[in-house]
PDB file of C-alpha atoms in Angstrom:
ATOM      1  CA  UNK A1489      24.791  26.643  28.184  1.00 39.00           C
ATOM      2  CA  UNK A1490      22.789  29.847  28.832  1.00 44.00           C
ATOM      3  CA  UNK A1491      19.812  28.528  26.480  1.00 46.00           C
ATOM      4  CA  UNK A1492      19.769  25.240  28.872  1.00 49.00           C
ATOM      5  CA  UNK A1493      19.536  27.467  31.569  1.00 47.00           C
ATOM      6  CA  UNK A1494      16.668  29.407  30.347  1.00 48.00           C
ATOM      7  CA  UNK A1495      14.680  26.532  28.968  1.00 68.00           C
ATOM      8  CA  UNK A1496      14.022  25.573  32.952  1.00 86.00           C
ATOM      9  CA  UNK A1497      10.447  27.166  34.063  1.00 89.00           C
ATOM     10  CA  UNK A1498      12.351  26.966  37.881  1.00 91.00           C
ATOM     11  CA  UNK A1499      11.564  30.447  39.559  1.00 90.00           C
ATOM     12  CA  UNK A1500      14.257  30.640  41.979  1.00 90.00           C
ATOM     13  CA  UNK A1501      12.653  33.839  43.885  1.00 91.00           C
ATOM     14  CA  UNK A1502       9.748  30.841  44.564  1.00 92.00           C
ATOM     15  CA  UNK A1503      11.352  28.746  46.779  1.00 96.00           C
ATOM     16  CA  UNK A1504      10.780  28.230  50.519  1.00 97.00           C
ATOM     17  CA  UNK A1505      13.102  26.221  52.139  1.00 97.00           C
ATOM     18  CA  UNK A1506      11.872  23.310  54.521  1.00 98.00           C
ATOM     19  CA  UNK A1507      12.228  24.261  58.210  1.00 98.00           C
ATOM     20  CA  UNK A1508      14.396  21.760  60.124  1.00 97.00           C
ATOM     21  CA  UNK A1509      11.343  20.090  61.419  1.00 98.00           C
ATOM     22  CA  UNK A1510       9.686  19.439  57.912  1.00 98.00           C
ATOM     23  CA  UNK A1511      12.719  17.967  56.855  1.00 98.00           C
ATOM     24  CA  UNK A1512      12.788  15.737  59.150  1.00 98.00           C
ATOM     25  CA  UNK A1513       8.979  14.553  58.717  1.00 97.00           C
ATOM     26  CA  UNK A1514      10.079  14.668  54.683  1.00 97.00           C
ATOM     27  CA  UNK A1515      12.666  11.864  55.531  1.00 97.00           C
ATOM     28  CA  UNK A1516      10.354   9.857  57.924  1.00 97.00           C
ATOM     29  CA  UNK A1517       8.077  10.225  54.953  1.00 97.00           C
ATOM     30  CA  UNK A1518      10.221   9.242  51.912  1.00 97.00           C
ATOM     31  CA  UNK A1519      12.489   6.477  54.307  1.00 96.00           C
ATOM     32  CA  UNK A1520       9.382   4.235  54.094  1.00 96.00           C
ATOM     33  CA  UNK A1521       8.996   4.142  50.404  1.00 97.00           C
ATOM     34  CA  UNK A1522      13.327   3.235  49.619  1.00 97.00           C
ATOM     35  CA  UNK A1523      13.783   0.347  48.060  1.00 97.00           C
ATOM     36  CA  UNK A1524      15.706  -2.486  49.546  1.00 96.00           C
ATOM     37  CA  UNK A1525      18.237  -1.862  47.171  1.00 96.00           C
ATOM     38  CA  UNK A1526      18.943   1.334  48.842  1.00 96.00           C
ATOM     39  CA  UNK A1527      18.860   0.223  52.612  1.00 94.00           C
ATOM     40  CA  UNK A1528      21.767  -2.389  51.438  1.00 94.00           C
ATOM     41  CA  UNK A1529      23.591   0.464  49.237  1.00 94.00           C
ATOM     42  CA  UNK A1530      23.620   2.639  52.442  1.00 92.00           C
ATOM     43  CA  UNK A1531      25.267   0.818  54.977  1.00 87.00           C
ATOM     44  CA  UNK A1532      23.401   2.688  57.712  1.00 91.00           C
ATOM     45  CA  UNK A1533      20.428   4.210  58.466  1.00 92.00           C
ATOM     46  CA  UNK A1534      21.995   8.014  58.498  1.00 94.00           C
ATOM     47  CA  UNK A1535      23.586   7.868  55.394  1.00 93.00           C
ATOM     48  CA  UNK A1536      20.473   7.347  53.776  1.00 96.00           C
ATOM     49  CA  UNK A1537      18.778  10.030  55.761  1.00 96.00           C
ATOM     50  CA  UNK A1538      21.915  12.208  55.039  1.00 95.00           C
ATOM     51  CA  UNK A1539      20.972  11.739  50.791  1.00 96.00           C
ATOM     52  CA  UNK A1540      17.168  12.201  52.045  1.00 97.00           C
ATOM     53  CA  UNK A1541      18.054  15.259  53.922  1.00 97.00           C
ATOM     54  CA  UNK A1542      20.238  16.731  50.710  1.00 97.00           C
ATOM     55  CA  UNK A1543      17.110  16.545  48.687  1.00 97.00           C
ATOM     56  CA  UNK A1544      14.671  17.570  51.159  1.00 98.00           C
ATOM     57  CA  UNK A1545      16.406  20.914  51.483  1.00 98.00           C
ATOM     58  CA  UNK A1546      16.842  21.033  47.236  1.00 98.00           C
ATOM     59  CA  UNK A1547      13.058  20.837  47.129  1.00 98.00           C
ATOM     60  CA  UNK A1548      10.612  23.417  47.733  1.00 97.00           C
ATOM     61  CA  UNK A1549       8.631  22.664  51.172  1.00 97.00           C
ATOM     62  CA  UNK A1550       5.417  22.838  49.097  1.00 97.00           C
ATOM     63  CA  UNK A1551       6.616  19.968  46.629  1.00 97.00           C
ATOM     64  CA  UNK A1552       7.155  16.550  46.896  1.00 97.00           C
ATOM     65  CA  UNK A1553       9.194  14.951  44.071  1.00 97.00           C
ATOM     66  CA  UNK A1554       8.678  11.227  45.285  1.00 96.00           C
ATOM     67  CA  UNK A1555       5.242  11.315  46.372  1.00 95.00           C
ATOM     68  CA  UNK A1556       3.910  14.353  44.339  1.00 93.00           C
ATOM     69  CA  UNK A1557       2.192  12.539  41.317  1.00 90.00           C
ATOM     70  CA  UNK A1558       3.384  13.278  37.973  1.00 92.00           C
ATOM     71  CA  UNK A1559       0.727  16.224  36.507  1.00 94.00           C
ATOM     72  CA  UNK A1560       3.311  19.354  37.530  1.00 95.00           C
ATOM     73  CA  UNK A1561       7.460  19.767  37.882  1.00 96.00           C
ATOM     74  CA  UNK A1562       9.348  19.492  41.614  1.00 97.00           C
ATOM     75  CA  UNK A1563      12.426  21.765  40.819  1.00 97.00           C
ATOM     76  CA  UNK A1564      15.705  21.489  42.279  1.00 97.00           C
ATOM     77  CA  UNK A1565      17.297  24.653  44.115  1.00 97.00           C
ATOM     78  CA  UNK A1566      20.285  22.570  45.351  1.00 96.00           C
ATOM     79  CA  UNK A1567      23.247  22.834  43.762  1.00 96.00           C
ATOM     80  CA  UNK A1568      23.368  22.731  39.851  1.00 96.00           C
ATOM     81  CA  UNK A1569      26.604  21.129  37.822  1.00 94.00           C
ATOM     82  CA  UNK A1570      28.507  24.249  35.934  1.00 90.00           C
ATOM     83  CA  UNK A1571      28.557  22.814  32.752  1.00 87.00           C
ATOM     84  CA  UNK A1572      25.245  21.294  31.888  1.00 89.00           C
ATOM     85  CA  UNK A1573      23.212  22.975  34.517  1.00 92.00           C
ATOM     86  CA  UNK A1574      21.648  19.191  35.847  1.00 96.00           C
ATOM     87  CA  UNK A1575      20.591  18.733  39.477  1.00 97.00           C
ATOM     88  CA  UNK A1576      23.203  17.715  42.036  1.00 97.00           C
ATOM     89  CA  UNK A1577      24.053  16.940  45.113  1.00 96.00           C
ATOM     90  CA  UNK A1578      27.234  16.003  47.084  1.00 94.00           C
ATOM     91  CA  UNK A1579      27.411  12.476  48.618  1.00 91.00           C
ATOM     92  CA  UNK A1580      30.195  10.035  50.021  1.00 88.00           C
ATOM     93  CA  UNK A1581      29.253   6.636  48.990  1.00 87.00           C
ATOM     94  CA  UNK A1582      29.777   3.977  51.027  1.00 87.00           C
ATOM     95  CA  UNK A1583      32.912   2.740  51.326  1.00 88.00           C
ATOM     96  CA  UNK A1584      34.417   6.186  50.254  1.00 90.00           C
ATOM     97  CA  UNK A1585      36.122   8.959  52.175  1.00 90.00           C
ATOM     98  CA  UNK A1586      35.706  11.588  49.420  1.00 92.00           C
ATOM     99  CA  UNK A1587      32.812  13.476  48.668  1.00 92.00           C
ATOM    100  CA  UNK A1588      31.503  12.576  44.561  1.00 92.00           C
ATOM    101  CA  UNK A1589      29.141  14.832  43.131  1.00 93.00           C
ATOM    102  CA  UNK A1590      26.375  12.480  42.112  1.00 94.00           C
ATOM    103  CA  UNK A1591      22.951  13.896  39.698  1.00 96.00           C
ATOM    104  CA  UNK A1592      19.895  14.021  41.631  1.00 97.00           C
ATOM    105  CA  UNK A1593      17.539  12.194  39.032  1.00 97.00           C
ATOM    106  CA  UNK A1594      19.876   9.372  39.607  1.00 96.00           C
ATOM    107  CA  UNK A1595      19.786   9.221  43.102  1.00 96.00           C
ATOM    108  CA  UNK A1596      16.420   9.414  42.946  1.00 97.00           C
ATOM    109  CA  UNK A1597      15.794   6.916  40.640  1.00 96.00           C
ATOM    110  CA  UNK A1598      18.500   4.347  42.929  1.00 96.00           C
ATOM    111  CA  UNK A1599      16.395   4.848  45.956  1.00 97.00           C
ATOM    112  CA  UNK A1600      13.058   4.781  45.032  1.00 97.00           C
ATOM    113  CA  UNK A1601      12.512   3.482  41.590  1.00 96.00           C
ATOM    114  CA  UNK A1602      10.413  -0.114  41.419  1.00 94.00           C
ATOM    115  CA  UNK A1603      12.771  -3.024  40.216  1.00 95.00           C
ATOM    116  CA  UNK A1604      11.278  -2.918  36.586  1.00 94.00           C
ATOM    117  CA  UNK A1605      11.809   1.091  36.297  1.00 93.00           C
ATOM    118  CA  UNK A1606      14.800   0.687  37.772  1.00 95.00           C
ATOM    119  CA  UNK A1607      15.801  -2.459  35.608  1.00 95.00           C
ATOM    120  CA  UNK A1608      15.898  -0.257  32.173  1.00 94.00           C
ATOM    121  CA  UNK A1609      17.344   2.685  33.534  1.00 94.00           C
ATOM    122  CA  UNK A1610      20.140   0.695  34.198  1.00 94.00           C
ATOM    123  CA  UNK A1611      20.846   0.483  30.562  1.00 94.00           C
ATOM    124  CA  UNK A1612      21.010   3.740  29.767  1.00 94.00           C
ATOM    125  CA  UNK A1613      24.170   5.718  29.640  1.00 92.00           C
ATOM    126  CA  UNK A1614      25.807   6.725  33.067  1.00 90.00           C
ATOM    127  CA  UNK A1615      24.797  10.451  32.505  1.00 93.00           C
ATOM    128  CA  UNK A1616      21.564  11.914  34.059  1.00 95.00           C
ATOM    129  CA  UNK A1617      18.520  10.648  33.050  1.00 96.00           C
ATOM    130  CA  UNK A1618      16.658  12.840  30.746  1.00 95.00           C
ATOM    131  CA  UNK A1619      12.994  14.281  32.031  1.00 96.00           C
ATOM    132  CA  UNK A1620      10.130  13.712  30.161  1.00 95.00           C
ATOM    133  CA  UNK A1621       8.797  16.742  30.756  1.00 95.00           C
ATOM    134  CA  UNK A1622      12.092  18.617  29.140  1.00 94.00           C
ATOM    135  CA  UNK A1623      13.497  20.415  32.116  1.00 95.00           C
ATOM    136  CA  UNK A1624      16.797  18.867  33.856  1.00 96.00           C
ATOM    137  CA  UNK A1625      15.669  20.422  36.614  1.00 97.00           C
ATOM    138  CA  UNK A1626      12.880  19.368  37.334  1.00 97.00           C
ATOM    139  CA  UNK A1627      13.540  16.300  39.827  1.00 98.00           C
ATOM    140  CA  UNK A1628      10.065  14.657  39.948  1.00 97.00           C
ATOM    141  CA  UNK A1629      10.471  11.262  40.199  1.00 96.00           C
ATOM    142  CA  UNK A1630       7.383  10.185  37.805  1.00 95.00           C
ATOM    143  CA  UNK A1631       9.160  12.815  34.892  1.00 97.00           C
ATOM    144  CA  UNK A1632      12.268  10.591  34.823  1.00 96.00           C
ATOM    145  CA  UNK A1633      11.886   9.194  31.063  1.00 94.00           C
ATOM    146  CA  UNK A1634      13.919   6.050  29.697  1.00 87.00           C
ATOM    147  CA  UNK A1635      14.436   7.826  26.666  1.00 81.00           C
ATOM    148  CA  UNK A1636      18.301   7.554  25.711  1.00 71.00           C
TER     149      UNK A1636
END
C-alpha cells in the first residue's frame, strides 16, 4: 500500500483549491460537454452539478481533467479510498438515500466519455479503470486506458 502511494508524482503542498466562483464557471464549463447518458442518469440538473462540484473542488484550479488535453496528469486531492489509494468521491445515486463511495475515473468516464470509449469500458471489470499514464491518481480524462 505505501509503494502505491509513493508511485503517485501528486504534490499535495501544490494544490490550490478553486474559489467558489471558479467552481461554479468549472461546472458551467464541463455541464456542456456531459453526455446524454448522464443528464438521464441524473434525474436533475443539481445532482449532476453536485458530482461536477465534487470534482471541481478534487482538482487543482489550474487543471482541467476533462478539457485539459492529454500531454500532463490532473491529480485528485479529494478524498482517496484507504486500501488502494484510488480517487473518490461520495455520491447518492439516483434513486438512493445513502451516500456510495463511487471512483472518480469512473464517474468521469460515465459523464463524459463518447459512446464508443464508453462502449469498451463497459466491459471491463467494475473496479477503477487503470491510467495509462500509471498513476491512480491522476484523474485526466484522456489517461483513462482500456487496459484490463
Amino acid at each position: 500500500l505505501m509503494q502505491l502511494a509513493k508511485a503517485s508524482k501528486r504534490n499535495e503542498a501544490a494544490f490550490q483549491a478553486r474559489s467558489e466562483e471558479e467552481i461554479t464557471t468549472a461546472i458551467k464549463q464541463w455541464e456542456q460537454y456531459a453526455h446524454p447518458r448522464a443528464r438521464e442518469f441524473f434525474t436533475s440538473a443539481e445532482m449532476l452539478e453536485e458530482v461536477l462540484m465534487q470534482l471541481a473542488k478534487g482538482i487543482d484550479k489550474n487543471e482541467d481533467a476533462i478539457l485539459g488535453g492529454e500531454d500532463k496528469c490532473v491529480y485528485w486531492y479529494g478524498d482517496v479510498t484507504k486500501d488502494d489509494m484510488q480517487a473518490a468521491i461520495r455520491m447518492v445515486k439516483p434513486g438512493e438515500t445513502a451516500e456510495s463511495v463511487t471512483y472518480v475515473n469512473r464517474v468521469l468516464a460515465f459523464i463524459f466519455a463518447t459512446d464508443d470509449s464508453f462502449e469498451q469500458l463497459m466491459k471491463l471489470p467494475k473496479e477503477p479503470f487503470k491510467m495509462s499514464c500509471g498513476d491512480q491518481l491522476c484523474v485526466n480524462l484522456s489517461h483513462i486506458s482500456l487496459a484490463v
